[in-house]
Amino acid sequence: TMISGPVAQLVESSEITKENKRLLDIVQRNIRRMLRLVNQHLDFNKLENDTLKLAVKPIDVIGQLINLTDIFRVSAEEKGIFFKAYGLEDSMTVWADDDKLDKICFNLLSNALKFTPAGGSVTVELKALHGQIRLSVTDTGCGIDPETGKHIFEKFYQGDTSHCVQGNGLGLALVKRVIDIMQGEIGVESAVGVGTTFTVKIRRI
Ligand code: ADP
């Protein structure tokens, strides 16, 4: 906060040149990345000490997903990736922690964009099932080989993604544990060179 506040003010300044504004945009993006990483570590510590509390309440999952997909649509456009979202028309209430649900969706969407090259596509689909909602994020990216697939939900595990982009191996492990606490389910189907689908199921009201 101490870094991002002044940077946000600088970005708004009318005296800033176009080139410096571009650089400050990069600074802001990296601050957000750092903040996410710190928060993921904090959440993990809480999970490991058994003190991570879920603030579970009825939430409008569609409204939340629309906000999130709007952000990712912009990044997809920047990367030359087709972005499609289905099933976000009506309203749907789930019994969940909105902050944690946000983190789950954020992680799946950022991985999908990270591991998909330009010209590929990322598709989000929300479906109401009996007593549950099913959210799937599908990409046409590099895919996950079966050996890597066995470990992706482990803390700090990273696949051999040298041909793709590097990360930190924390996101999916946190996603899996939070979904377990919510008594939901997460599954993955993938084929190398074809793409990946992550599917999350959460209890619906
Ligand atoms: P990170 O992406 O920061 O490495 P994650 O825990 O989110 O950490 O993911 C763990 C690993 O799972 C990644 O390193 C990558 O090998 C694999 N992975 C996750 N999502 C995808 C995807 N959509 N396509 C291909 N590989 C993926």
Short mmCIF file of C-alpha atoms and ligand atoms in Angstrom, two decimals:
data_model
loop_
_atom_site.label_atom_id
_atom_site.label_comp_id
_atom_site.label_asym_id
_atom_site.label_seq_id
_atom_site.Cartn_x
_atom_site.Cartn_y
_atom_site.Cartn_z
CA THR A 1 0.00 0.00 0.00
CA MET A 2 2.84 2.35 0.85
CA ILE A 3 4.32 1.80 -2.61
CA SER A 4 1.15 1.58 -4.68
CA GLY A 5 -0.47 4.75 -3.27
CA PRO A 6 2.23 7.17 -4.47
CA VAL A 7 2.62 5.27 -7.76
CA ALA A 8 -1.14 5.55 -8.40
CA GLN A 9 -0.89 9.30 -7.79
CA LEU A 10 2.04 9.60 -10.20
CA VAL A 11 0.13 7.72 -12.93
CA GLU A 12 -2.71 10.23 -12.61
CA SER A 13 -0.37 13.22 -12.85
CA SER A 14 -0.82 15.30 -16.00
CA GLU A 15 2.91 16.11 -16.07
CA ILE A 16 3.94 12.54 -16.72
CA THR A 17 5.16 11.64 -20.21
CA LYS A 18 3.60 8.80 -22.22
CA GLU A 19 6.74 6.68 -21.91
CA ASN A 20 6.94 7.18 -18.12
CA LYS A 21 3.26 6.35 -17.83
CA ARG A 22 3.93 3.08 -19.66
CA LEU A 23 6.75 2.30 -17.22
CA LEU A 24 4.56 3.17 -14.22
CA ASP A 25 1.84 0.86 -15.56
CA ILE A 26 4.41 -1.94 -15.46
CA VAL A 27 5.38 -0.93 -11.89
CA GLN A 28 1.70 -1.04 -10.87
CA ARG A 29 1.22 -4.46 -12.46
CA ASN A 30 4.26 -5.79 -10.59
CA ILE A 31 3.06 -4.31 -7.30
CA ARG A 32 -0.21 -6.19 -7.77
CA ARG A 33 1.72 -9.40 -8.51
CA MET A 34 3.83 -8.96 -5.39
CA LEU A 35 0.74 -8.29 -3.28
CA ARG A 36 -0.95 -11.42 -4.62
CA LEU A 37 2.11 -13.49 -3.82
CA VAL A 38 2.38 -12.12 -0.28
CA ASN A 39 -1.33 -12.78 0.27
CA GLN A 40 -0.99 -16.33 -1.06
CA HIS A 41 1.84 -16.97 1.42
CA LEU A 42 -0.21 -15.51 4.26
CA ASP A 43 -3.20 -17.68 3.31
CA PHE A 44 -0.95 -20.73 3.22
CA ASN A 45 0.44 -19.99 6.67
CA LYS A 46 -3.07 -19.64 7.97
CA LEU A 47 -4.10 -22.91 6.29
CA GLU A 48 -1.13 -24.68 7.81
CA ASN A 49 -1.86 -23.29 11.27
CA ASP A 50 -5.52 -24.11 10.75
CA THR A 51 -6.53 -20.48 11.24
CA LEU A 52 -7.77 -19.66 7.73
CA LYS A 53 -11.34 -18.60 8.27
CA LEU A 54 -13.89 -18.70 5.49
CA ALA A 55 -16.42 -15.88 5.54
CA VAL A 56 -19.13 -17.95 3.90
CA LYS A 57 -22.30 -16.20 2.81
CA PRO A 58 -24.74 -16.22 -0.13
CA ILE A 59 -23.01 -14.50 -3.04
CA ASP A 60 -23.97 -13.61 -6.61
CA VAL A 61 -21.43 -15.69 -8.44
CA ILE A 62 -22.38 -14.34 -11.87
CA GLY A 63 -21.86 -10.67 -10.90
CA GLN A 64 -18.49 -11.59 -9.44
CA LEU A 65 -17.48 -13.56 -12.53
CA ILE A 66 -18.53 -10.77 -14.89
CA ASN A 67 -16.26 -8.32 -13.03
CA LEU A 68 -13.36 -10.75 -13.18
CA THR A 69 -13.81 -11.79 -16.80
CA ASP A 70 -13.92 -8.11 -17.82
CA ILE A 71 -10.38 -7.75 -16.46
CA PHE A 72 -9.10 -10.91 -18.14
CA ARG A 73 -10.75 -10.03 -21.45
CA VAL A 74 -8.47 -6.99 -21.61
CA SER A 75 -5.31 -9.04 -20.89
CA ALA A 76 -6.44 -11.64 -23.44
CA GLU A 77 -6.84 -8.95 -26.09
CA GLU A 78 -3.36 -7.62 -25.28
CA LYS A 79 -1.93 -11.13 -25.77
CA GLY A 80 -3.93 -11.86 -28.94
CA ILE A 81 -5.98 -14.62 -27.28
CA PHE A 82 -9.69 -15.16 -28.00
CA PHE A 83 -11.66 -14.91 -24.78
CA LYS A 84 -15.17 -16.32 -24.47
CA ALA A 85 -17.53 -16.55 -21.50
CA TYR A 86 -20.76 -18.57 -21.38
CA GLY A 87 -23.50 -18.91 -18.80
CA LEU A 88 -23.02 -15.48 -17.20
CA GLU A 89 -26.45 -14.16 -18.22
CA ASP A 90 -28.77 -14.88 -15.30
CA SER A 91 -28.11 -14.57 -11.60
CA MET A 92 -26.99 -17.44 -9.45
CA THR A 93 -26.38 -17.59 -5.75
CA VAL A 94 -23.78 -19.82 -4.17
CA TRP A 95 -22.78 -20.43 -0.60
CA ALA A 96 -19.15 -19.33 -0.60
CA ASP A 97 -16.47 -16.91 0.57
CA ASP A 98 -16.34 -14.18 -2.11
CA ASP A 99 -12.69 -13.35 -1.53
CA LYS A 100 -11.68 -17.01 -1.83
CA LEU A 101 -13.94 -17.57 -4.84
CA ASP A 102 -12.26 -14.58 -6.45
CA LYS A 103 -8.84 -16.09 -5.78
CA ILE A 104 -9.88 -19.46 -7.24
CA CYS A 105 -11.20 -17.90 -10.46
CA PHE A 106 -8.30 -15.45 -10.67
CA ASN A 107 -5.77 -18.25 -10.44
CA LEU A 108 -7.43 -20.50 -13.03
CA LEU A 109 -7.89 -17.61 -15.46
CA SER A 110 -4.37 -16.25 -15.06
CA ASN A 111 -2.89 -19.74 -15.59
CA ALA A 112 -5.05 -20.23 -18.68
CA LEU A 113 -3.79 -16.96 -20.16
CA LYS A 114 -0.22 -17.58 -19.03
CA PHE A 115 0.07 -21.00 -20.67
CA THR A 116 -1.75 -20.14 -23.91
CA PRO A 117 0.10 -18.59 -26.84
CA ALA A 118 -1.21 -15.82 -29.07
CA GLY A 119 -3.87 -17.06 -31.46
CA GLY A 120 -5.20 -19.52 -28.88
CA SER A 121 -8.41 -19.27 -26.91
CA VAL A 122 -9.60 -19.25 -23.30
CA THR A 123 -13.20 -20.14 -22.49
CA VAL A 124 -15.03 -19.71 -19.20
CA GLU A 125 -18.29 -21.55 -18.69
CA LEU A 126 -20.66 -21.50 -15.74
CA LYS A 127 -23.42 -24.08 -15.43
CA ALA A 128 -26.03 -24.74 -12.78
CA LEU A 129 -26.17 -28.37 -11.72
CA HIS A 130 -28.41 -29.98 -9.17
CA GLY A 131 -27.36 -28.36 -5.88
CA GLN A 132 -24.04 -27.20 -7.33
CA ILE A 133 -22.50 -24.82 -9.80
CA ARG A 134 -19.86 -25.96 -12.23
CA LEU A 135 -17.27 -23.50 -13.44
CA SER A 136 -14.88 -24.59 -16.15
CA VAL A 137 -11.89 -22.75 -17.58
CA THR A 138 -10.63 -24.20 -20.85
CA ASP A 139 -7.56 -23.13 -22.78
CA THR A 140 -5.89 -24.20 -25.98
CA GLY A 141 -2.45 -23.79 -24.44
CA CYS A 142 0.58 -26.03 -24.01
CA GLY A 143 -1.29 -28.62 -21.90
CA ILE A 144 -0.05 -30.62 -18.90
CA ASP A 145 1.72 -33.94 -19.29
CA PRO A 146 0.35 -36.82 -17.15
CA GLU A 147 3.36 -36.87 -14.77
CA THR A 148 3.05 -33.12 -14.06
CA GLY A 149 -0.72 -33.55 -13.73
CA LYS A 150 -0.23 -35.79 -10.67
CA HIS A 151 1.53 -33.01 -8.77
CA ILE A 152 0.03 -29.68 -9.85
CA PHE A 153 -2.00 -29.29 -6.65
CA GLU A 154 1.13 -29.65 -4.48
CA LYS A 155 2.69 -26.58 -2.87
CA PHE A 156 5.59 -25.08 -4.90
CA TYR A 157 5.19 -27.68 -7.66
CA GLN A 158 5.87 -26.34 -11.12
CA GLY A 159 5.66 -28.34 -14.28
CA ASP A 160 8.34 -28.33 -16.91
CA THR A 161 7.06 -25.11 -18.32
CA SER A 162 10.37 -23.87 -19.67
CA HIS A 163 8.70 -23.67 -23.09
CA CYS A 164 5.90 -21.62 -21.51
CA VAL A 165 6.08 -19.09 -18.70
CA GLN A 166 7.44 -19.51 -15.19
CA GLY A 167 5.41 -18.94 -12.04
CA ASN A 168 5.78 -19.87 -8.37
CA GLY A 169 3.81 -23.09 -7.96
CA LEU A 170 1.62 -21.75 -5.16
CA GLY A 171 -1.64 -20.86 -6.86
CA LEU A 172 -3.21 -24.27 -7.58
CA ALA A 173 -2.18 -25.74 -4.23
CA LEU A 174 -3.97 -22.89 -2.48
CA VAL A 175 -6.98 -23.20 -4.80
CA LYS A 176 -7.29 -26.92 -4.03
CA ARG A 177 -7.09 -26.46 -0.27
CA VAL A 178 -9.62 -23.63 -0.24
CA ILE A 179 -12.01 -25.68 -2.39
CA ASP A 180 -11.57 -28.63 0.01
CA ILE A 181 -12.51 -26.39 2.95
CA MET A 182 -15.58 -25.22 0.98
CA GLN A 183 -16.43 -28.91 0.43
CA GLY A 184 -16.23 -28.37 -3.30
CA GLU A 185 -14.37 -30.29 -5.99
CA ILE A 186 -11.70 -29.45 -8.56
CA GLY A 187 -10.61 -31.57 -11.50
CA VAL A 188 -8.36 -31.19 -14.50
CA GLU A 189 -8.31 -32.69 -17.98
CA SER A 190 -5.43 -31.93 -20.25
CA ALA A 191 -3.56 -33.03 -23.34
CA VAL A 192 -0.09 -31.79 -24.26
CA GLY A 193 -0.18 -29.46 -27.23
CA VAL A 194 -3.99 -29.39 -27.21
CA GLY A 195 -5.02 -27.62 -24.03
CA THR A 196 -6.40 -27.87 -20.52
CA THR A 197 -9.74 -27.69 -18.74
CA PHE A 198 -10.02 -27.05 -15.01
CA THR A 199 -13.46 -27.74 -13.54
CA VAL A 200 -14.62 -26.49 -10.15
CA LYS A 201 -17.85 -27.53 -8.43
CA ILE A 202 -19.24 -25.57 -5.48
CA ARG A 203 -22.39 -25.94 -3.43
CA ARG A 204 -25.32 -23.83 -4.60
CA ILE A 205 -28.16 -22.42 -2.56
P1 ADP B 1 2.41 -21.41 -11.26
O1 ADP B 1 1.49 -21.24 -12.42
O2 ADP B 1 2.68 -20.14 -10.55
O3 ADP B 1 3.65 -22.22 -11.58
P2 ADP B 1 0.31 -23.00 -10.14
O4 ADP B 1 0.19 -23.69 -8.82
O5 ADP B 1 -0.80 -22.07 -10.49
O6 ADP B 1 1.67 -22.26 -10.14
O7 ADP B 1 0.45 -24.10 -11.26
C1 ADP B 1 1.32 -25.24 -11.06
C2 ADP B 1 1.76 -25.83 -12.39
O8 ADP B 1 0.64 -26.38 -13.09
C3 ADP B 1 2.33 -24.81 -13.36
O9 ADP B 1 3.70 -24.59 -13.12
C4 ADP B 1 2.10 -25.49 -14.72
O10 ADP B 1 3.11 -26.46 -14.96
C5 ADP B 1 0.81 -26.25 -14.50
N1 ADP B 1 -0.38 -25.52 -15.03
C6 ADP B 1 -1.34 -24.89 -14.30
N2 ADP B 1 -2.31 -24.40 -15.10
C7 ADP B 1 -1.96 -24.73 -16.36
C8 ADP B 1 -2.55 -24.51 -17.66
N3 ADP B 1 -3.71 -23.87 -17.80
N4 ADP B 1 -1.90 -25.00 -18.75
C9 ADP B 1 -0.73 -25.67 -18.62
N5 ADP B 1 -0.11 -25.91 -17.44
C10 ADP B 1 -0.72 -25.44 -16.33
#
